[in-house]
CSV table of C-alpha atoms and ligand atoms in Angstrom, one decimal:
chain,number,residue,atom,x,y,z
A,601,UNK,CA,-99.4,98.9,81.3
A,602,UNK,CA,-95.7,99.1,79.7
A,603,UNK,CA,-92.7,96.9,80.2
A,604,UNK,CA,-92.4,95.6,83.7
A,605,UNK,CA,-88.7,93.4,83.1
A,606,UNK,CA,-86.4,95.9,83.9
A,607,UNK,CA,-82.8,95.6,83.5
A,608,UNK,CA,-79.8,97.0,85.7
A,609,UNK,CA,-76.4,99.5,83.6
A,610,UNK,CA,-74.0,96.5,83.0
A,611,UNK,CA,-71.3,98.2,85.7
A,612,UNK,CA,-74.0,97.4,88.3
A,613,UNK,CA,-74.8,94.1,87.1
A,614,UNK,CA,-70.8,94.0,86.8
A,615,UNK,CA,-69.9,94.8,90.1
A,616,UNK,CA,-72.9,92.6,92.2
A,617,UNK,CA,-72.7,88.9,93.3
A,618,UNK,CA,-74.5,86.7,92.0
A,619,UNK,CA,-77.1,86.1,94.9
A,620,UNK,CA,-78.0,89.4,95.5
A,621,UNK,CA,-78.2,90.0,91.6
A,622,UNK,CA,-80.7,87.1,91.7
A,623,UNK,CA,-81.7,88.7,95.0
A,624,UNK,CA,-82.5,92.3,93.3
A,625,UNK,CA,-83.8,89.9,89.9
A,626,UNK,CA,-82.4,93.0,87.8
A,627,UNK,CA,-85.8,95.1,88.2
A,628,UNK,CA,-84.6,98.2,89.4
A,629,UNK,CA,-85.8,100.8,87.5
A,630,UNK,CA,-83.3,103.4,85.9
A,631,UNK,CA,-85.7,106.1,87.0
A,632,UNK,CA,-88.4,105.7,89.6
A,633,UNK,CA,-91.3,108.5,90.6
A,634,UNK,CA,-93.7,107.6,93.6
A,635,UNK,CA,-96.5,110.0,94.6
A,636,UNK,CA,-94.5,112.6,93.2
A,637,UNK,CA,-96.5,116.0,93.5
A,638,UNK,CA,-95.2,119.3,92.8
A,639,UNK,CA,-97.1,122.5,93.8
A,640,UNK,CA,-96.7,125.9,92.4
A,641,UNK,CA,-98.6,128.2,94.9
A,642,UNK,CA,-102.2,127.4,94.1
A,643,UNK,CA,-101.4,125.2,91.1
A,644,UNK,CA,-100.9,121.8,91.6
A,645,UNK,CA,-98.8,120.7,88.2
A,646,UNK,CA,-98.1,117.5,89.2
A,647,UNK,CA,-100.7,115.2,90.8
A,648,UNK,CA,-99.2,112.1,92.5
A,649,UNK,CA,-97.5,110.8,89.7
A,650,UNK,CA,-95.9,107.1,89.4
A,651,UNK,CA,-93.5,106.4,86.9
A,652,UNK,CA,-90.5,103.9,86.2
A,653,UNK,CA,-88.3,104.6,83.3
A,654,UNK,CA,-86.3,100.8,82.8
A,655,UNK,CA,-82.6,101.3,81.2
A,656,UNK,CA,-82.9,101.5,77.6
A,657,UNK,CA,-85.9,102.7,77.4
A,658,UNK,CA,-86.9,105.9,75.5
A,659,UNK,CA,-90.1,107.1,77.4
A,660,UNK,CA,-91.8,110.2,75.8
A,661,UNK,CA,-93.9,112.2,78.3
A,662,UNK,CA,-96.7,113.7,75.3
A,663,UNK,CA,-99.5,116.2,76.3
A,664,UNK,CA,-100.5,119.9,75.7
A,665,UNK,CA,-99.1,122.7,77.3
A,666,UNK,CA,-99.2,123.2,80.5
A,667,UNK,CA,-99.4,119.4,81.5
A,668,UNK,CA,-97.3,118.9,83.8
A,669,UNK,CA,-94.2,117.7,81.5
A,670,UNK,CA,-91.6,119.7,82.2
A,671,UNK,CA,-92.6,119.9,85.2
A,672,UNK,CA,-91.4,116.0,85.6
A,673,UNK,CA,-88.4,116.1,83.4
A,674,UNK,CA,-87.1,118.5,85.5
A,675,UNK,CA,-88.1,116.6,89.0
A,676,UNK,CA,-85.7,114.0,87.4
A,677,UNK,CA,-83.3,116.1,87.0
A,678,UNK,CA,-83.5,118.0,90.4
A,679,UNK,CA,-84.5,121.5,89.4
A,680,UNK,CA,-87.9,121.3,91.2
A,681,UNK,CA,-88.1,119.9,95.1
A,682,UNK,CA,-91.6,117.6,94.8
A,683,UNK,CA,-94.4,119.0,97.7
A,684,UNK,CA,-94.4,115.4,98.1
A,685,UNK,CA,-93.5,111.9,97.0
A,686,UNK,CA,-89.9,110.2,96.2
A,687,UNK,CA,-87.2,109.8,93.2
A,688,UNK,CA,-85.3,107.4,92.8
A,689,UNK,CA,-82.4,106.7,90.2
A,690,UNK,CA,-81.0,103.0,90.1
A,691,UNK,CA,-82.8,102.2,93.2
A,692,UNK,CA,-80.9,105.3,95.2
A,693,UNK,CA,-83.4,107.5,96.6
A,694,UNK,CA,-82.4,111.4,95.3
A,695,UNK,CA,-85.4,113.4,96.4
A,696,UNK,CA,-82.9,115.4,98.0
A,697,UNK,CA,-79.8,115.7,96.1
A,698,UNK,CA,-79.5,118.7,93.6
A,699,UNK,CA,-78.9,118.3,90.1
A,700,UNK,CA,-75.2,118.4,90.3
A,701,UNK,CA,-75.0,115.3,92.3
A,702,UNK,CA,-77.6,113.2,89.8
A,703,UNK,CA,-75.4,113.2,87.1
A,704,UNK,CA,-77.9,112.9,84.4
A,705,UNK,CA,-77.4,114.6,81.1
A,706,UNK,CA,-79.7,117.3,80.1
A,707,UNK,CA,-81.1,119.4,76.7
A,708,UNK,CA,-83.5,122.0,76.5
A,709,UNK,CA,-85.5,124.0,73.5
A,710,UNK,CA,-83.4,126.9,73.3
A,711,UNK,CA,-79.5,125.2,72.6
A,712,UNK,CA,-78.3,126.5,75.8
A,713,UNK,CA,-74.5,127.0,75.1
A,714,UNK,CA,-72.1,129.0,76.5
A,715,UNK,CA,-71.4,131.3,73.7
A,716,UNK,CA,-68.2,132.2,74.7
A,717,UNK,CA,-67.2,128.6,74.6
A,718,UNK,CA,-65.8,127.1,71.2
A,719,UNK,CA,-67.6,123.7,70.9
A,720,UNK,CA,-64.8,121.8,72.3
A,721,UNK,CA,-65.2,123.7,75.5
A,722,UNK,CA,-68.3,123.6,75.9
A,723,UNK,CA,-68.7,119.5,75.4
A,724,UNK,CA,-65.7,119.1,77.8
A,725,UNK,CA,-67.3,121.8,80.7
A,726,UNK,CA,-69.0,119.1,82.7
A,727,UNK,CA,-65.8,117.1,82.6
A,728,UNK,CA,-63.8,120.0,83.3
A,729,UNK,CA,-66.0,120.6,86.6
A,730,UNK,CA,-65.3,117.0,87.7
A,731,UNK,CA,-61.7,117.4,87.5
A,732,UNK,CA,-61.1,115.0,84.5
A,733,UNK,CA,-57.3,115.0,82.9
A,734,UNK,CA,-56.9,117.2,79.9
A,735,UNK,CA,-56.2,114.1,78.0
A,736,UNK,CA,-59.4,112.5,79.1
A,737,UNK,CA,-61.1,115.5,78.3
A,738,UNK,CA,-60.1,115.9,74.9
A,739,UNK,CA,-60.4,111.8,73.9
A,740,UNK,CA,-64.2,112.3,75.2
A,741,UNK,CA,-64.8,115.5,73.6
A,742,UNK,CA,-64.0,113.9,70.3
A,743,UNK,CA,-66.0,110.8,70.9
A,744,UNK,CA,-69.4,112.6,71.7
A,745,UNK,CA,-69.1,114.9,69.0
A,746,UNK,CA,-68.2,112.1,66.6
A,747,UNK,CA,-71.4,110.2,68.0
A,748,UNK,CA,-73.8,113.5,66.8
A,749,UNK,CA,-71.7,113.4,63.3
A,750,UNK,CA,-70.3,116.9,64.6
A,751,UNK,CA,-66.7,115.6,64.3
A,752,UNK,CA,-64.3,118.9,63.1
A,753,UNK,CA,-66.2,121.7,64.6
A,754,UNK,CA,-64.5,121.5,67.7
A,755,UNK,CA,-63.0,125.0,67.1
A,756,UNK,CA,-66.2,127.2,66.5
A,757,UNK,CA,-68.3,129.1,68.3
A,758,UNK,CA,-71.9,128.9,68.8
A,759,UNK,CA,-72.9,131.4,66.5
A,760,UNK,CA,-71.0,130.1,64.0
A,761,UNK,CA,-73.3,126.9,63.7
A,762,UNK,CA,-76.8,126.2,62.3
A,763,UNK,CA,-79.6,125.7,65.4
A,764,UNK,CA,-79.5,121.8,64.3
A,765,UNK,CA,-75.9,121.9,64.5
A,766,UNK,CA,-75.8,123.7,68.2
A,767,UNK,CA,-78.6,121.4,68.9
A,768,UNK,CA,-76.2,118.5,67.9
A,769,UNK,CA,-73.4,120.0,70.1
A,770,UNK,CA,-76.4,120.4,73.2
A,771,UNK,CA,-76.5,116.5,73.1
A,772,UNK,CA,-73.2,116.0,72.7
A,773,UNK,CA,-72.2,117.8,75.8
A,774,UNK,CA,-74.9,116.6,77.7
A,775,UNK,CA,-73.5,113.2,77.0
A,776,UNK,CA,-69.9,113.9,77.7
A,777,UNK,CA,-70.4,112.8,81.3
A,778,UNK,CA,-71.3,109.1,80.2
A,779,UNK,CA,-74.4,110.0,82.0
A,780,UNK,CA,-77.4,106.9,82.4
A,781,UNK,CA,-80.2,109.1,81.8
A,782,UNK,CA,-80.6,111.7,79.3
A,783,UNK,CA,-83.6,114.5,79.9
A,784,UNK,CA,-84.5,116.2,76.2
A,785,UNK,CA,-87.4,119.1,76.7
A,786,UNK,CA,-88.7,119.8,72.9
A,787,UNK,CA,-85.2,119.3,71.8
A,788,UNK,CA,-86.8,119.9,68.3
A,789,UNK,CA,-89.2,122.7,68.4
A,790,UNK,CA,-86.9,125.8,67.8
A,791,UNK,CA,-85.6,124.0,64.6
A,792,UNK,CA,-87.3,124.1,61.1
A,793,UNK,CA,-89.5,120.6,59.9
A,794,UNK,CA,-87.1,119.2,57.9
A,795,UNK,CA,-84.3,119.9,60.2
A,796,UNK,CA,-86.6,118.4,62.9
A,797,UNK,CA,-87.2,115.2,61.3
A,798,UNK,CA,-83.5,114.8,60.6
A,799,UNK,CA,-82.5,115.9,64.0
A,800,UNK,CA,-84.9,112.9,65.6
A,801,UNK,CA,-83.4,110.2,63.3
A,802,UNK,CA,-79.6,111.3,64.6
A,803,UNK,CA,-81.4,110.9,68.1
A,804,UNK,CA,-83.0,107.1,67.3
A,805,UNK,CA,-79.6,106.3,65.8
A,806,UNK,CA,-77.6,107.6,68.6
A,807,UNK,CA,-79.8,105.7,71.4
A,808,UNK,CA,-79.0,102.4,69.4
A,809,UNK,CA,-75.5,103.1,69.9
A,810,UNK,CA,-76.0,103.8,73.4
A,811,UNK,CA,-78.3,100.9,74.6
A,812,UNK,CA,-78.2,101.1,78.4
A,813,UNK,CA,-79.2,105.2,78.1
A,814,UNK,CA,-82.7,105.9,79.3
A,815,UNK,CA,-84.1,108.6,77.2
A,816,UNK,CA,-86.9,110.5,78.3
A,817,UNK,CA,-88.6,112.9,75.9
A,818,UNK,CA,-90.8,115.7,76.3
A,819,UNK,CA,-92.8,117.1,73.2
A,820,UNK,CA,-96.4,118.1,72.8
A,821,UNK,CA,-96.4,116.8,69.2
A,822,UNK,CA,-97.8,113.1,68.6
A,823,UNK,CA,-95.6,112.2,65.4
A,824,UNK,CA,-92.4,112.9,67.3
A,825,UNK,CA,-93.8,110.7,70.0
A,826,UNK,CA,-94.8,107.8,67.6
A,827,UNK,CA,-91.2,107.9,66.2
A,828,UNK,CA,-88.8,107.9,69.6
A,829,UNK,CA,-90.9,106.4,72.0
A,830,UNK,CA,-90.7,102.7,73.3
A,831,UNK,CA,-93.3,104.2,75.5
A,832,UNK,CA,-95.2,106.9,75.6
A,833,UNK,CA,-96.9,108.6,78.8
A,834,UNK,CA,-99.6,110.6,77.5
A,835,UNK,CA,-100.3,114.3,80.4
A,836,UNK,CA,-103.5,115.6,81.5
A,837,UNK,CA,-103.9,118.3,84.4
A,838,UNK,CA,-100.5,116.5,86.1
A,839,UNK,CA,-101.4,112.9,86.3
A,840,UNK,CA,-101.2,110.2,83.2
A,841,UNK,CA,-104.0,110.1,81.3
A,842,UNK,CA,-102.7,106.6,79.4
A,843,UNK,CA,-99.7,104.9,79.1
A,844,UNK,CA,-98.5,102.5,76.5
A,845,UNK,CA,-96.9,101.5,72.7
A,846,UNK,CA,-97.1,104.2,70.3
A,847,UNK,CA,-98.9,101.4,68.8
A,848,UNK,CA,-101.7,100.5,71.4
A,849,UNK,CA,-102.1,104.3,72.2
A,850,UNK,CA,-102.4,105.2,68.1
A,851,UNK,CA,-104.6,101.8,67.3
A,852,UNK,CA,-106.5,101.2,70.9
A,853,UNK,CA,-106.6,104.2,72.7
A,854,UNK,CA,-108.4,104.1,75.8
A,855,UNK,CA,-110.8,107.0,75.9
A,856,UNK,CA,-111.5,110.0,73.5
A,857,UNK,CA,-108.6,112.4,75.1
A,858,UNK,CA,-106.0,110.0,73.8
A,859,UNK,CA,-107.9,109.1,70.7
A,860,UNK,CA,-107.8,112.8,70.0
A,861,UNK,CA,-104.6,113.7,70.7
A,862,UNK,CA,-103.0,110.7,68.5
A,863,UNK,CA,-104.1,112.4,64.9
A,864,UNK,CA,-107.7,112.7,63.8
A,865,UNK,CA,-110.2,110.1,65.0
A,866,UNK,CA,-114.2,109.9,64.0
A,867,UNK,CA,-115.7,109.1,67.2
A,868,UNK,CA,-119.0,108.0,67.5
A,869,UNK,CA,-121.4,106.8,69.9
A,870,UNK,CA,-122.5,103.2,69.5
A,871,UNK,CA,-124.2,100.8,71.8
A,872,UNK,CA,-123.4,97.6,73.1
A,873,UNK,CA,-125.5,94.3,71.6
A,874,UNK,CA,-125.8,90.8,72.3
A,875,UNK,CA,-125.0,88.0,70.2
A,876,UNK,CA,-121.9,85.8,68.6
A,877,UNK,CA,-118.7,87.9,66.5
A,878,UNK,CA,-116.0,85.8,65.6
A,879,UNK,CA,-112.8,85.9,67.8
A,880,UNK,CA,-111.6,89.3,68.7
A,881,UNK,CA,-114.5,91.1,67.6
A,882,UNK,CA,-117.3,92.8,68.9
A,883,UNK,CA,-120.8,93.7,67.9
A,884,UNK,CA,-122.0,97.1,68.4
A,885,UNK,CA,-125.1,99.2,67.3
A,886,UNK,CA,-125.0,102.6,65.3
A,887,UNK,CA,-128.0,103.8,64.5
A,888,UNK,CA,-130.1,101.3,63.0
A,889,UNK,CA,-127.1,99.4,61.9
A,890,UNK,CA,-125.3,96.3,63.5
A,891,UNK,CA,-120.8,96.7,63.1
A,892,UNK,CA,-118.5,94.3,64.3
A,893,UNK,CA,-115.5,96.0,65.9
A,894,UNK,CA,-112.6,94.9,67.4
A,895,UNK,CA,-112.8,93.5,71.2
A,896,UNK,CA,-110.6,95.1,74.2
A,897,UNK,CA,-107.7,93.5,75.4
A,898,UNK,CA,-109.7,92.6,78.5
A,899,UNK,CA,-112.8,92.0,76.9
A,900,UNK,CA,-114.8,94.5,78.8
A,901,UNK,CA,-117.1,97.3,77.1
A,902,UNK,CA,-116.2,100.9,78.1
A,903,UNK,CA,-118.2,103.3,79.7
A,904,UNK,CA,-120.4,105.1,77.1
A,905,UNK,CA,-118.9,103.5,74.5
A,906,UNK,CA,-117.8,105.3,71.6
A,907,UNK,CA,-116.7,104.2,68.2
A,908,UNK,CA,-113.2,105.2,67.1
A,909,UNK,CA,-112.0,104.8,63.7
A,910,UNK,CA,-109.3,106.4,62.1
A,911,UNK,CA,-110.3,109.0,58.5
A,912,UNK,CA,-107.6,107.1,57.0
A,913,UNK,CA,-109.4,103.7,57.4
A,914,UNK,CA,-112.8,104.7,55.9
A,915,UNK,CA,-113.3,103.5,52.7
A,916,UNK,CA,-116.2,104.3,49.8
A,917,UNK,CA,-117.7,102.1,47.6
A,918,UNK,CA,-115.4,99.5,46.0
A,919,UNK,CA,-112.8,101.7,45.9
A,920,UNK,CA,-110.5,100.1,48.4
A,921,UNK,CA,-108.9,97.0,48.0
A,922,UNK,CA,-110.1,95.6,52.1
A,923,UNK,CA,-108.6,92.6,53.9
A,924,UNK,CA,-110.3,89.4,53.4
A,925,UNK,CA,-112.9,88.4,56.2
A,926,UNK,CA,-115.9,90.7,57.6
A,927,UNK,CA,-116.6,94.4,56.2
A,928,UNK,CA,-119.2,96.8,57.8
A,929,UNK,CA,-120.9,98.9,55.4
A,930,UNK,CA,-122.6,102.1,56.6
A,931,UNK,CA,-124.8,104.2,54.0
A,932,UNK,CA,-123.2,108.0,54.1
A,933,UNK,CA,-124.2,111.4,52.4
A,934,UNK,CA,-121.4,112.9,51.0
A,935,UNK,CA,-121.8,116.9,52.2
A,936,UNK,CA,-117.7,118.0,51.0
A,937,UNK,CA,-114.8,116.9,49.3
A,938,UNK,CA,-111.7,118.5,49.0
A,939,UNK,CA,-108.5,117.7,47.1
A,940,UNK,CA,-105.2,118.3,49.2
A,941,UNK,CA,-103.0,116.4,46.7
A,942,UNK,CA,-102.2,113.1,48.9
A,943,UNK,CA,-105.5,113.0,50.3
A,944,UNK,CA,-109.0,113.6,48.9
A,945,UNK,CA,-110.3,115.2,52.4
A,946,UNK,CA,-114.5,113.9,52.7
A,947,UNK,CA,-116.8,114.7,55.0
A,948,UNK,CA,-119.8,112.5,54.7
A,949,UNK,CA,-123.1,111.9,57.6
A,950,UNK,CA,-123.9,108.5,58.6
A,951,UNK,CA,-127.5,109.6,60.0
A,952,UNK,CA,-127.1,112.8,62.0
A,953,UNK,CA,-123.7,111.9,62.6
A,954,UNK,CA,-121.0,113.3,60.7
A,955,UNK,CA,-117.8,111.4,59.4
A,956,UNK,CA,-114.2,112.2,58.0
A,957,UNK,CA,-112.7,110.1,55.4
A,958,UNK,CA,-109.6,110.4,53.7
A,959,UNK,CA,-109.2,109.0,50.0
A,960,UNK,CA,-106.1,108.8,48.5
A,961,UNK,CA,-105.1,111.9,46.6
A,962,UNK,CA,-105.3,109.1,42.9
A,963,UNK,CA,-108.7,108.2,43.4
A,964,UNK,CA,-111.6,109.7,42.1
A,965,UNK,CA,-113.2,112.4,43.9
A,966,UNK,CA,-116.6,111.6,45.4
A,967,UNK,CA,-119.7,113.7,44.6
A,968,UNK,CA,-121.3,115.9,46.9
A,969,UNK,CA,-124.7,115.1,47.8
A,970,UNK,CA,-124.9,111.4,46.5
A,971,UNK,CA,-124.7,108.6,48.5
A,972,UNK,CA,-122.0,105.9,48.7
A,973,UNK,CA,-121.5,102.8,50.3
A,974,UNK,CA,-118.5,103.7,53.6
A,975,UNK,CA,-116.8,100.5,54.8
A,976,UNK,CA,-114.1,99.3,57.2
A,977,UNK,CA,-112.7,96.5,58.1
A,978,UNK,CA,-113.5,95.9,61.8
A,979,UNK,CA,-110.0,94.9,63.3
A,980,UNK,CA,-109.1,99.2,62.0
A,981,UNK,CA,-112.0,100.0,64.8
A,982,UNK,CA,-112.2,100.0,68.1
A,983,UNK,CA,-114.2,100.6,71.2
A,984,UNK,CA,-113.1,104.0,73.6
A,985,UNK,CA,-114.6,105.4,76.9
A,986,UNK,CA,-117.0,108.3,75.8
A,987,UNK,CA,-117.5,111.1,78.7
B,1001,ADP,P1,-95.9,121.3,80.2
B,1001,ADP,O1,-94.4,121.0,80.2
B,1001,ADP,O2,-96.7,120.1,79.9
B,1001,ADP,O3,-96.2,122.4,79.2
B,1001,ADP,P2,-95.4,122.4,82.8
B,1001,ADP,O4,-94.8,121.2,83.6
B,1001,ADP,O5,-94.4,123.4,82.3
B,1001,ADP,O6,-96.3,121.8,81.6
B,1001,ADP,O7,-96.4,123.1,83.7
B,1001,ADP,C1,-97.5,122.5,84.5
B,1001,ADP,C2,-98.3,123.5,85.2
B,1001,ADP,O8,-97.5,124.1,86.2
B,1001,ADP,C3,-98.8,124.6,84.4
B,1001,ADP,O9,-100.1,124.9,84.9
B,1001,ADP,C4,-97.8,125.7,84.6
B,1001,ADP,O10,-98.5,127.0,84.4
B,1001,ADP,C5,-97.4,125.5,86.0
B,1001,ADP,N1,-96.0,126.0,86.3
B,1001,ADP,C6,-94.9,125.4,85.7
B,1001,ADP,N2,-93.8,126.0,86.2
B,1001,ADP,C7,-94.3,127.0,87.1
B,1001,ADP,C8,-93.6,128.0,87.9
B,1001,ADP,N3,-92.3,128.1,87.9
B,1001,ADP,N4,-94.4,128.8,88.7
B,1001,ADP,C9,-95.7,128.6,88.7
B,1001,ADP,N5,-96.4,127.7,87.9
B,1001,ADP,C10,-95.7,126.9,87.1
């Protein structure tokens, strides 16, 4: 799954005749993991793991603690020596080199500055160790700090800033080096929510100014994932569990560990049935009750299939205002309802099974113990592996 047209930096492409760019046909991955395990004593956190990461691409490495996502991030970036397997960065093999000799640029929860540094100091230290002029220094210092809207605080300390603001500086410094890869490790999750929702739009914004930068992105919470990634690699136990568009892992996920991971999901078991559905549909059983969902990609019906629909797109009675074409209609008990002020919270049982349904917070509430009419449109269902 995922993009497989990758593109070379533009000084590479620059620099390379024409044959052997044809040659190469501009594939080579920014980032490239093969078999790459990493051992910890007894613990094994990272289980063979392939990955390529294209230029441009912001890749988010999702999954709950403990993973194995750090645990990559910082195989990119040299910190850990994989037991076994080989890393790559534009096609150069780095297994062995130590993080000083990747040049990638790094940011981690906890800011991280030197705080005896003034700001300037500390976005120029990586330029300062390569030996860069002071004049170099200073016209890049002002540059990255302009490019996290940080402009005019060159002269503070650390302390003397918010934790969005030193967070700001973190990136800026770890992009003073014109690096082609930048590692973020829950960039967010020592800041407040609103700070972290701005904090993520100044990231978005700054990748579109910096196209050729691969990003790659470790959090453990799905809305942050939704909103960076091109891609998102979804952990389990060290290996990927799934791999795709924030879209195809929210809407199609392929089994009930990512459907549960991306938000709340009503997952029930259905079974397979015979018979015609019109194009890109599927008809399933539940219950008594014959539903037309939407088809897999390939066509194929998962192992113990289960179906996954999303509390959001349930429906009751004629409440909804549905897309035109085929509705399935299930008869559901309402057994709670609760007002949260967006959302009128229901949990209703189709049969034994139960069901969550969200209303919107306007509509009326639905009354316990009667029974209503639940419908979705079947292109908002699909089909996951159960197990
Ligand atoms: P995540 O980033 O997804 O929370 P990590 O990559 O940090 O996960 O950890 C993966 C696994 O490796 C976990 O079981 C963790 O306990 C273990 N681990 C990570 N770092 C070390 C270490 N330095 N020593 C021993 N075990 C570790």
């Amino acid at each position: 799954m995922g993009s497989s047209l990758l593109f070379l930096r533009g000084s590479e492409a620059a620099s390379m005749p024409a044959a052997q760019m044809a040659g190469r046909q501009a594939r080579i991955p920014q980032i490239s993991l093969r078999g790459v395990t990493v051992r910890y004593g007894g613990t094994t956190a990272l289980d063979s793991v392939d990955l390529d990461v294209a230029s441009g691409e912001a890749l988010v490495l999702l999954g709950p603690s403990g993973s194995g996502k750090t645990t990559i991030l910082r195989s990119i970036a040299g910190f850990n020596r994989p037991s076994a397997g080989r890393i790559a960065l534009s096609g150069r093999d780095v297994t062995d080199i130590p993080p000083h000799g990747r040049g990638l640029g790094m940011v981690v929860q906890s800011y991280a500055l030197f705080p005896h540094m003034r700001v300037a100091e500390n976005v120029g230290f990586g330029l300062r160790a390569r030996g860069r002029s002071r004049d170099e220094i200073g016209r890049r210092v002002a540059e990255c700090l302009a490019l996290v809207g940080m402009e005019g605080f060159g002269r503070r300390y650390p302390r003397e800033l918010s934790g969005g603001q030193q967070q700001r500086v973190a990136i800026a410094r770890a992009l003073a080096i014109d690096p082609p890869v930048l590692l973020l490790d829950e960039p967010l999750s020592a800041l407040d929510a609103p700070l972290r929702s701005g904090l993520l739009e100044e990231i978005r914004n700054l990748h579109e100014r910096l196209p050729q930068l691969a990003i790659v992105y470790v959090t453990h919470d799905q809305s942050e994932a939704i909103a960076l990634g091109h891609r998102i690699v979804l952990m389990r136990e060290g290996r990927i569990a799934a791999q795709g568009t924030p879209r195809d892992l929210h809407d199609s996920p392929p089994d009930r560990y990512t459907a549960e991971f991306f938000g709340q999901a009503n997952l029930l078991p259905v079974e397979p049935v015979g018979g015609k559905a019109p194009a890109g549909l599927i008809a399933v059983r539940l219950g008594g009750q014959r539903l037309l969902v939407r088809a897999r990609g390939d066509g194929a019906m998962p192992r113990a299939p289960l179906l996954c629909i999303r509390p959001h797109d349930l429906h009751l009675d004629g409440a909804a205002a549905l897309p035109e074409g085929p509705v399935n209609t299930l008869e559901a008990r309402i057994v709670s309802a609760q007002w949260l002020g967006t959302v009128h919270r229901v949990q209703a049982m189709i049969g034994a099974e139960r069901m969550r349904i969200d209303l919107p917070g306007g509509a009326t509430a639905p009354r316990i113990d009667t029974v209503a009419a639940l419908r979705f449109a079947p292109e908002r269902a699909s089909l996951v592996e159960g197990g």
